[in-house]
GROMACS .gro file of C-alpha atoms in nm:
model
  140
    1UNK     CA    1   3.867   1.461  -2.598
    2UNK     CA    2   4.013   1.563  -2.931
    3UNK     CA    3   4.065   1.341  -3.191
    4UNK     CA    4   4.364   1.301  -3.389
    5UNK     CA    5   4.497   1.047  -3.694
    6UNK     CA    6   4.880   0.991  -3.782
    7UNK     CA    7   4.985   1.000  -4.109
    8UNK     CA    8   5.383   0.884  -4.172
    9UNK     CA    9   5.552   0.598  -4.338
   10UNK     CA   10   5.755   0.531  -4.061
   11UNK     CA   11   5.546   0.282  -3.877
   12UNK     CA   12   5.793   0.291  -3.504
   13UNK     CA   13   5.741   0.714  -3.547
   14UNK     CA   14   5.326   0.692  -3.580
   15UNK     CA   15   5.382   0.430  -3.275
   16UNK     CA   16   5.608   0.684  -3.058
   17UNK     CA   17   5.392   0.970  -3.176
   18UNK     CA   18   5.057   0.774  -3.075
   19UNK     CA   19   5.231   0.712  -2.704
   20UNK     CA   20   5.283   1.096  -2.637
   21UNK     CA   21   4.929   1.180  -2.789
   22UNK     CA   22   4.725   0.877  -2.577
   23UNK     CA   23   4.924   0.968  -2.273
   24UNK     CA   24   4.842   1.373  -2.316
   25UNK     CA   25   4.477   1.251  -2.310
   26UNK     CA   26   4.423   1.285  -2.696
   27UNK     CA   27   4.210   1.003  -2.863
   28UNK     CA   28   4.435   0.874  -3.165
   29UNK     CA   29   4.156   0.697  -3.378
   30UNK     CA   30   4.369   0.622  -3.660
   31UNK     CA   31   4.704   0.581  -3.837
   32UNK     CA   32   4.837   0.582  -4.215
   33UNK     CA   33   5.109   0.511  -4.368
   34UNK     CA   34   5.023   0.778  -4.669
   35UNK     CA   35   4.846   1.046  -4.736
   36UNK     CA   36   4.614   0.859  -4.930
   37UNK     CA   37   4.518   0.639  -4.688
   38UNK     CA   38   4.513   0.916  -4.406
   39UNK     CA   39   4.233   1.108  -4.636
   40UNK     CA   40   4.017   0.747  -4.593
   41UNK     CA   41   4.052   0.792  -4.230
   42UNK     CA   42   3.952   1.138  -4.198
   43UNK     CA   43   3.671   1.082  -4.411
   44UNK     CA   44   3.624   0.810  -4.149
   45UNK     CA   45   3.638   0.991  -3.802
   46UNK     CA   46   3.675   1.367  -3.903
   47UNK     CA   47   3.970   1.421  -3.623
   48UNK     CA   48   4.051   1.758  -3.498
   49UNK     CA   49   4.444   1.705  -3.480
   50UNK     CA   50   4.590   1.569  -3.768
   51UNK     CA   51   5.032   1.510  -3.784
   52UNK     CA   52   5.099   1.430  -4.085
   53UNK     CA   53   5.505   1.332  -4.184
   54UNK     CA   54   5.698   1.562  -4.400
   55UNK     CA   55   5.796   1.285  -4.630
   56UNK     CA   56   5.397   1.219  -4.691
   57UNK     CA   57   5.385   1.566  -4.741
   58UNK     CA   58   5.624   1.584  -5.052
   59UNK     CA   59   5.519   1.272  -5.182
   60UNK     CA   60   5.157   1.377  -5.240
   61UNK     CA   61   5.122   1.738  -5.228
   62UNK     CA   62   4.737   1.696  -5.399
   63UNK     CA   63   4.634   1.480  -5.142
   64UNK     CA   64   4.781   1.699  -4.877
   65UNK     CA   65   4.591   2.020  -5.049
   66UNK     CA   66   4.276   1.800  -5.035
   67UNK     CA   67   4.296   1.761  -4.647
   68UNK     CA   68   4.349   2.129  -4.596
   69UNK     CA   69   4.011   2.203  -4.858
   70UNK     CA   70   3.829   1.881  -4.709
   71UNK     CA   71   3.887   1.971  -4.331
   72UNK     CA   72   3.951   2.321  -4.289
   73UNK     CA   73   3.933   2.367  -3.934
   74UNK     CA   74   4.158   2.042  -3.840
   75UNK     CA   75   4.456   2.138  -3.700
   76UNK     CA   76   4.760   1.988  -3.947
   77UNK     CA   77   5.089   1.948  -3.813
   78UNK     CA   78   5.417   1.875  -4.012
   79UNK     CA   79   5.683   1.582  -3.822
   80UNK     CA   80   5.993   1.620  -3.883
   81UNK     CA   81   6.344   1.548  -3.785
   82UNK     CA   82   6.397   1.906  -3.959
   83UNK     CA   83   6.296   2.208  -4.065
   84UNK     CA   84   6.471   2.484  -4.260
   85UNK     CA   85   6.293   2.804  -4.317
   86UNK     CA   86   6.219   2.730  -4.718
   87UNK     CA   87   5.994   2.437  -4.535
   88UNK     CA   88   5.846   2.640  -4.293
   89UNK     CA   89   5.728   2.884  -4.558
   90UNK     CA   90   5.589   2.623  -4.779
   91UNK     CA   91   5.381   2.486  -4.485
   92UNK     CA   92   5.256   2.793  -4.364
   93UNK     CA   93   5.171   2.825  -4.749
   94UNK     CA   94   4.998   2.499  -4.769
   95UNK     CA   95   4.760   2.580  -4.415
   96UNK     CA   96   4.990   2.391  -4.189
   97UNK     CA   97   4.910   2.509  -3.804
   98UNK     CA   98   5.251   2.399  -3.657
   99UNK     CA   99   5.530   2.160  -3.678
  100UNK     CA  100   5.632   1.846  -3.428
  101UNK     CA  101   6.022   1.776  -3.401
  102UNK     CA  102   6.142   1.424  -3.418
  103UNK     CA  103   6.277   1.286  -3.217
  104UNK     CA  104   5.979   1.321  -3.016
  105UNK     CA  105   6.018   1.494  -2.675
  106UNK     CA  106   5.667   1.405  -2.497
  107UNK     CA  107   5.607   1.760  -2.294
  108UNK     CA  108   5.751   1.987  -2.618
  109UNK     CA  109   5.470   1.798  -2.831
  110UNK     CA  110   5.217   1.804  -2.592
  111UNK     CA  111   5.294   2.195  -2.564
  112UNK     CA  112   5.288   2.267  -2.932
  113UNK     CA  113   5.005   2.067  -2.958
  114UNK     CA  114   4.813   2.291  -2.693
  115UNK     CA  115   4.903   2.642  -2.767
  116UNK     CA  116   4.793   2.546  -3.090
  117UNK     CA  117   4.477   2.447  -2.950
  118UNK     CA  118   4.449   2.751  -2.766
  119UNK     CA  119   4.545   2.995  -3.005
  120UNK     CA  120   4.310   2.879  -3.283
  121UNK     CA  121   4.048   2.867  -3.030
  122UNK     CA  122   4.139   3.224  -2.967
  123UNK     CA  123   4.109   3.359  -3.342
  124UNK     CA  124   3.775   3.185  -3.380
  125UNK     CA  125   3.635   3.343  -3.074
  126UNK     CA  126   3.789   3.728  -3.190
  127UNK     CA  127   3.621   3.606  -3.542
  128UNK     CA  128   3.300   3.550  -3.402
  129UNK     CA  129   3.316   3.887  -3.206
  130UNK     CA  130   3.371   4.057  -3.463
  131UNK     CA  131   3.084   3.884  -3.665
  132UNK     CA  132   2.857   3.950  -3.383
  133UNK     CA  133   2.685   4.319  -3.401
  134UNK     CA  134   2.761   4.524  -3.116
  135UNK     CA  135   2.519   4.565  -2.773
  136UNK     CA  136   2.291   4.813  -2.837
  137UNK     CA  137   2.315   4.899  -3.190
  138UNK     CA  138   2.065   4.928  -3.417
  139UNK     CA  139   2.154   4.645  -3.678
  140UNK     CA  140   1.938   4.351  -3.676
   0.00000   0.00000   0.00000
């Protein structure tokens, strides 16, 4: 089961959000109300998944840098209620893996959530190929 923390200062969003997660079989182990205090609880439980609010986001860029340096293969994912291509750029800039609409529709979260999953599961797997030396060769 993959682990995931909540990080926005809405406190009825992280409850919504933690709904659709615990009912798509995802173990929420913890939820912040900043960036700051999100950082404590990756340090904490080191989650695969971690949504983080845009508002957090722009509020504390550095500590939002520091999550992307401190967990590098956590999948981060922006909530919004919107997202206008200036946004979408700066995320992708900052190492973001993919974006959650407010209001939350359950199966469309679940479903980002998952091909997310997938397709980073996917680029490791082509990475480690590629790392691996070929059958038969002479490289040791």
């Amino acid at each position: 089961m993959l682990k995931a923390v909540l990080i926005d200062s809405s406190a009825i969003a992280r409850g919504l959000l933690n709904t659709v997660l615990l009912d798509g079989g995802y173990d929420v182990v913890g939820q912040a109300h900043t960036c700051v205090a999100g950082n404590v609880l990756l340090i904490k439980h080191n989650p695969q998944i971690i949504c983080v609010a845009r508002d957090c986001i722009e509020a504390d860029e550095a500590a939002m840098a520091a999550m992307r340096k401190d967990w590098p293969k956590a999948m981060i994912f922006m909530v919004s209620s919107e997202f206008d291509q200036a946004t979408i750029q700066k995320g992708h800039a900052m190492g973001l893996n993919g974006y959650i609409v407010k209001p939350f529709n359950a199966g469309t979260v679940l479903k980002t959530i998952r091909n997310t999953v997938i397709a980073t599961v996917k680029r490791q797997q082509a990475a480690q190929a590629d790392a691996a030396p070929a059958e038969g060769s002479d490289e040791v």
